[in-house]
Amino acid sequence: MRLRSDVTVDVGRRSGWPIYAVAPKNDIHTRTVVYLHGGAWVNEINSQHWRLVTHVATGARVKVVVPIYPLLPFGTAADVVPEVAQLVVENMSTGHGVCLAGDSAGGQIALSAALLLRDDHDVVLPRTVLISPALDVSLSNPMINSVELTDPWLAREALSVFGECWRGDLIPDDPRVSPLAAELTGLGPLTVFSGTRDILNPDARALVQKATAAGVDIDYHERFGLLHVYPLMPIPEGRAARAVIVERLRAH
């Protein structure tokens, strides 16, 4: 996909991964966002993701770093999450403030990496943005059954298969694959988006409750009747959500 003419695009490699950096042209940026794309851990980054990346880069005046992480069957959570955390640390070493963001499966990776940064690197991020994140690989929330009846996109059975493969040898409640199972105290601020016609919505609500109880600053945006990753969609509600994302990331 050809990106807009008002951004620059650089690409390098780290641990064999292509790492893209998208930044506003002719701008001195002092902040970085590491963005993890979704796709159920099996699908490549697509045009919707690149449009969001470009929108964030130009709107928030930040460099957006996009790691093309290995998908199933070539990568698992145990492989990918620590590498993402290390990528954040390396970008921090340049003196830039760094936030994490991700959608769907990428939201799982982003939150799991934020937890690993807190625990292993003593790093508290200024903001983590989660768009319809996958939060519990077990999909055991009993409310998922009723939501699935209204979700025209995601199916619990299929997502469970992908999630089990992504889990690999980890136990189901390991925070590297199920961040909802983690102790959340000490995390930096979270911004979360979810639509009610999304089987991942019950876990998003559970995250809000758990984060609030743990004293985490969580900024939750739920839209009734909307689908999975609605902030990526070319609809009024998607545009409004993207404006919020830009505002939150510009503030840090």
Tab-separated table of C-alpha atoms in Angstrom:
chain	number	residue	atom	x	y	z
A	1	MET	CA	0.000	0.000	0.000
A	2	ARG	CA	1.281	3.487	-0.862
A	3	LEU	CA	1.133	5.800	2.156
A	4	ARG	CA	0.366	9.502	2.123
A	5	SER	CA	2.915	11.960	0.780
A	6	ASP	CA	3.127	13.860	4.082
A	7	VAL	CA	4.933	11.034	5.907
A	8	THR	CA	8.332	9.428	5.674
A	9	VAL	CA	8.772	5.669	5.869
A	10	ASP	CA	11.938	3.908	6.976
A	11	VAL	CA	12.446	0.181	7.405
A	12	GLY	CA	15.072	-1.808	9.247
A	13	ARG	CA	15.404	-5.225	10.808
A	14	ARG	CA	15.593	-6.413	14.374
A	15	SER	CA	15.833	-10.091	15.329
A	16	GLY	CA	14.847	-10.891	11.751
A	17	TRP	CA	11.663	-8.789	11.926
A	18	PRO	CA	10.999	-5.947	9.494
A	19	ILE	CA	10.508	-2.800	11.595
A	20	TYR	CA	8.811	0.141	9.888
A	21	ALA	CA	8.935	3.713	11.157
A	22	VAL	CA	6.321	6.159	9.874
A	23	ALA	CA	6.772	9.814	10.799
A	24	PRO	CA	5.438	13.218	9.736
A	25	LYS	CA	7.528	14.738	6.970
A	26	ASN	CA	9.562	17.838	7.863
A	27	ASP	CA	8.788	17.490	11.558
A	28	ILE	CA	11.017	17.073	14.598
A	29	HIS	CA	9.216	14.388	16.582
A	30	THR	CA	10.169	13.690	20.181
A	31	ARG	CA	7.702	10.899	20.912
A	32	THR	CA	7.213	7.381	19.608
A	33	VAL	CA	4.273	4.981	19.442
A	34	VAL	CA	4.937	1.272	18.930
A	35	TYR	CA	1.896	-0.139	17.110
A	36	LEU	CA	0.988	-3.859	16.981
A	37	HIS	CA	-1.420	-4.827	14.215
A	38	GLY	CA	-4.272	-7.284	14.685
A	39	GLY	CA	-5.351	-10.270	12.640
A	40	ALA	CA	-5.922	-13.166	15.057
A	41	TRP	CA	-2.145	-13.819	15.157
A	42	VAL	CA	-2.387	-15.310	11.631
A	43	ASN	CA	-3.123	-12.391	9.274
A	44	GLU	CA	-0.652	-9.845	7.965
A	45	ILE	CA	-0.939	-6.117	8.476
A	46	ASN	CA	-3.441	-4.581	6.039
A	47	SER	CA	-4.461	-1.247	4.554
A	48	GLN	CA	-6.731	-0.315	7.472
A	49	HIS	CA	-3.800	-0.638	9.845
A	50	TRP	CA	-1.521	1.478	7.658
A	51	ARG	CA	-4.180	4.173	7.354
A	52	LEU	CA	-4.474	4.316	11.143
A	53	VAL	CA	-0.692	4.383	11.539
A	54	THR	CA	-0.425	7.307	9.113
A	55	HIS	CA	-3.320	9.123	10.769
A	56	VAL	CA	-1.705	8.788	14.201
A	57	ALA	CA	1.721	9.841	12.940
A	58	THR	CA	0.451	13.032	11.302
A	59	GLY	CA	-2.281	13.855	13.804
A	60	ALA	CA	-0.287	13.296	16.994
A	61	ARG	CA	3.060	14.382	15.456
A	62	VAL	CA	4.782	11.189	16.532
A	63	LYS	CA	6.928	8.509	14.984
A	64	VAL	CA	4.962	5.258	14.759
A	65	VAL	CA	7.112	2.135	14.893
A	66	VAL	CA	5.416	-0.911	13.365
A	67	PRO	CA	7.057	-4.285	14.011
A	68	ILE	CA	6.067	-7.004	11.545
A	69	TYR	CA	6.103	-9.752	14.131
A	70	PRO	CA	6.095	-13.460	13.191
A	71	LEU	CA	2.621	-14.924	12.843
A	72	LEU	CA	1.423	-18.445	13.498
A	73	PRO	CA	2.860	-21.000	13.027
A	74	PHE	CA	6.241	-19.223	13.053
A	75	GLY	CA	5.780	-17.197	16.247
A	76	THR	CA	4.045	-17.551	19.601
A	77	ALA	CA	3.346	-15.210	22.504
A	78	ALA	CA	6.461	-16.385	24.341
A	79	ASP	CA	8.567	-15.396	21.331
A	80	VAL	CA	6.908	-12.131	20.389
A	81	VAL	CA	5.952	-10.319	23.606
A	82	PRO	CA	9.500	-10.075	25.059
A	83	GLU	CA	10.825	-8.821	21.721
A	84	VAL	CA	8.174	-6.098	21.627
A	85	ALA	CA	9.063	-5.056	25.176
A	86	GLN	CA	12.725	-4.869	24.199
A	87	LEU	CA	11.834	-2.804	21.125
A	88	VAL	CA	10.121	-0.296	23.417
A	89	VAL	CA	13.186	-0.144	25.672
A	90	GLU	CA	15.451	0.469	22.683
A	91	ASN	CA	13.250	3.314	21.471
A	92	MET	CA	13.276	4.811	24.959
A	93	SER	CA	17.081	4.873	24.836
A	94	THR	CA	16.891	7.561	22.133
A	95	GLY	CA	15.349	9.905	24.694
A	96	HIS	CA	11.886	9.695	23.139
A	97	GLY	CA	8.783	9.081	25.202
A	98	VAL	CA	7.220	5.798	24.054
A	99	CYS	CA	3.601	4.605	24.111
A	100	LEU	CA	2.175	1.260	23.007
A	101	ALA	CA	-0.937	0.689	20.906
A	102	GLY	CA	-2.569	-2.251	19.193
A	103	ASP	CA	-5.808	-3.631	17.841
A	104	SER	CA	-7.363	-7.063	18.440
A	105	ALA	CA	-4.534	-9.624	18.646
A	106	GLY	CA	-2.139	-6.685	18.562
A	107	GLY	CA	-3.945	-5.266	21.585
A	108	GLN	CA	-3.131	-8.462	23.459
A	109	ILE	CA	0.527	-8.136	22.516
A	110	ALA	CA	0.569	-4.451	23.497
A	111	LEU	CA	-0.932	-4.979	26.957
A	112	SER	CA	1.175	-8.085	27.603
A	113	ALA	CA	4.286	-6.116	26.636
A	114	ALA	CA	3.273	-3.241	28.934
A	115	LEU	CA	3.009	-5.728	31.808
A	116	LEU	CA	6.400	-7.221	30.974
A	117	LEU	CA	7.945	-3.745	30.830
A	118	ARG	CA	6.572	-3.007	34.292
A	119	ASP	CA	7.761	-6.303	35.766
A	120	ASP	CA	11.114	-6.912	34.058
A	121	HIS	CA	12.293	-3.425	33.099
A	122	ASP	CA	10.711	-1.209	35.789
A	123	VAL	CA	9.111	0.838	33.004
A	124	VAL	CA	5.680	2.450	33.319
A	125	LEU	CA	4.424	3.658	29.964
A	126	PRO	CA	2.732	7.053	29.651
A	127	ARG	CA	-0.155	5.529	27.646
A	128	THR	CA	-1.235	2.198	26.151
A	129	VAL	CA	-4.067	2.291	23.600
A	130	LEU	CA	-6.065	-0.909	23.090
A	131	ILE	CA	-8.564	-1.254	20.242
A	132	SER	CA	-10.929	-4.222	20.743
A	133	PRO	CA	-8.139	-6.176	22.440
A	134	ALA	CA	-7.959	-9.934	22.913
A	135	LEU	CA	-7.414	-10.208	26.659
A	136	ASP	CA	-8.006	-13.825	27.715
A	137	VAL	CA	-6.946	-16.658	25.437
A	138	SER	CA	-9.344	-19.041	27.184
A	139	LEU	CA	-12.415	-17.023	26.079
A	140	SER	CA	-14.051	-18.368	29.219
A	141	ASN	CA	-16.128	-15.304	30.098
A	142	PRO	CA	-19.737	-16.614	30.293
A	143	MET	CA	-21.089	-13.419	28.725
A	144	ILE	CA	-19.367	-14.267	25.433
A	145	ASN	CA	-22.122	-16.779	24.599
A	146	SER	CA	-24.837	-14.134	24.392
A	147	VAL	CA	-22.658	-11.589	22.598
A	148	GLU	CA	-21.658	-14.150	19.959
A	149	LEU	CA	-25.285	-14.285	18.797
A	150	THR	CA	-24.981	-10.656	17.649
A	151	ASP	CA	-21.369	-10.670	16.405
A	152	PRO	CA	-21.309	-11.097	12.601
A	153	TRP	CA	-17.524	-11.292	12.430
A	154	LEU	CA	-15.766	-13.215	15.191
A	155	ALA	CA	-16.543	-16.792	16.212
A	156	ARG	CA	-15.492	-18.145	19.569
A	157	GLU	CA	-14.589	-21.592	18.228
A	158	ALA	CA	-12.242	-20.295	15.536
A	159	LEU	CA	-10.624	-17.676	17.765
A	160	SER	CA	-10.055	-20.311	20.444
A	161	VAL	CA	-8.086	-22.446	17.992
A	162	PHE	CA	-5.850	-19.531	17.026
A	163	GLY	CA	-5.459	-18.526	20.667
A	164	GLU	CA	-4.405	-21.996	21.745
A	165	CYS	CA	-1.764	-22.092	19.028
A	166	TRP	CA	-0.537	-18.617	19.996
A	167	ARG	CA	-0.327	-19.725	23.641
A	168	GLY	CA	2.090	-22.512	22.750
A	169	ASP	CA	3.607	-23.974	25.907
A	170	LEU	CA	2.378	-21.175	28.176
A	171	ILE	CA	-0.386	-21.824	30.678
A	172	PRO	CA	-3.710	-20.162	29.719
A	173	ASP	CA	-3.481	-17.467	32.396
A	174	ASP	CA	0.116	-16.470	31.678
A	175	PRO	CA	0.092	-12.656	31.263
A	176	ARG	CA	2.168	-12.991	28.090
A	177	VAL	CA	-0.903	-14.436	26.388
A	178	SER	CA	-3.825	-13.513	28.696
A	179	PRO	CA	-3.097	-10.057	30.121
A	180	LEU	CA	-6.498	-9.941	31.821
A	181	ALA	CA	-5.185	-12.587	34.239
A	182	ALA	CA	-2.325	-10.351	35.412
A	183	GLU	CA	-2.081	-8.150	38.467
A	184	LEU	CA	-2.640	-4.698	36.972
A	185	THR	CA	-1.442	-2.484	39.817
A	186	GLY	CA	1.301	-0.140	38.690
A	187	LEU	CA	0.413	-0.013	34.997
A	188	GLY	CA	0.400	3.321	33.237
A	189	PRO	CA	-2.787	4.855	31.820
A	190	LEU	CA	-4.902	2.789	29.426
A	191	THR	CA	-7.265	3.892	26.666
A	192	VAL	CA	-9.600	1.103	25.534
A	193	PHE	CA	-12.180	0.891	22.726
A	194	SER	CA	-14.847	-1.799	22.352
A	195	GLY	CA	-18.129	-2.317	20.524
A	196	THR	CA	-20.969	-4.296	22.080
A	197	ARG	CA	-21.352	-6.615	19.049
A	198	ASP	CA	-17.882	-8.058	19.592
A	199	ILE	CA	-17.239	-11.312	21.467
A	200	LEU	CA	-14.203	-9.634	23.044
A	201	ASN	CA	-16.406	-6.950	24.632
A	202	PRO	CA	-17.138	-8.870	27.876
A	203	ASP	CA	-13.418	-9.139	28.580
A	204	ALA	CA	-12.945	-5.434	27.802
A	205	ARG	CA	-15.550	-4.665	30.450
A	206	ALA	CA	-13.781	-7.027	32.849
A	207	LEU	CA	-10.524	-5.174	32.194
A	208	VAL	CA	-12.173	-1.872	33.083
A	209	GLN	CA	-13.413	-3.281	36.386
A	210	LYS	CA	-10.100	-4.902	37.263
A	211	ALA	CA	-7.988	-1.903	36.260
A	212	THR	CA	-10.201	0.493	38.199
A	213	ALA	CA	-9.966	-1.703	41.299
A	214	ALA	CA	-6.173	-1.739	40.899
A	215	GLY	CA	-5.998	2.047	40.741
A	216	VAL	CA	-5.041	2.163	37.059
A	217	ASP	CA	-6.140	5.218	35.079
A	218	ILE	CA	-8.382	3.706	32.388
A	219	ASP	CA	-10.188	5.675	29.715
A	220	TYR	CA	-12.914	3.400	28.286
A	221	HIS	CA	-14.899	4.031	25.111
A	222	GLU	CA	-17.735	1.577	24.432
A	223	ARG	CA	-20.130	2.006	21.519
A	224	PHE	CA	-23.452	0.204	21.508
A	225	GLY	CA	-24.144	-1.898	18.427
A	226	LEU	CA	-20.694	-1.524	16.901
A	227	LEU	CA	-18.362	-4.288	15.787
A	228	HIS	CA	-14.850	-5.495	16.410
A	229	VAL	CA	-12.135	-2.838	15.794
A	230	TYR	CA	-14.713	-0.201	14.880
A	231	PRO	CA	-12.116	2.611	15.320
A	232	LEU	CA	-10.423	1.348	12.140
A	233	MET	CA	-13.621	1.598	10.096
A	234	PRO	CA	-14.636	4.440	7.718
A	235	ILE	CA	-17.723	5.356	9.731
A	236	PRO	CA	-18.525	8.421	11.889
A	237	GLU	CA	-17.951	6.492	15.108
A	238	GLY	CA	-14.620	5.275	13.774
A	239	ARG	CA	-13.545	8.813	12.922
A	240	ALA	CA	-14.534	9.990	16.401
A	241	ALA	CA	-12.535	7.166	17.985
A	242	ARG	CA	-9.488	7.978	15.860
A	243	ALA	CA	-9.692	11.587	17.019
A	244	VAL	CA	-9.592	10.387	20.627
A	245	ILE	CA	-6.615	8.129	19.889
A	246	VAL	CA	-4.705	11.031	18.341
A	247	GLU	CA	-5.545	13.321	21.248
A	248	ARG	CA	-4.426	10.802	23.868
A	249	LEU	CA	-1.162	10.038	22.087
A	250	ARG	CA	-0.463	13.696	21.348
A	251	ALA	CA	-0.716	14.425	25.073
A	252	HIS	CA	2.233	12.148	25.838
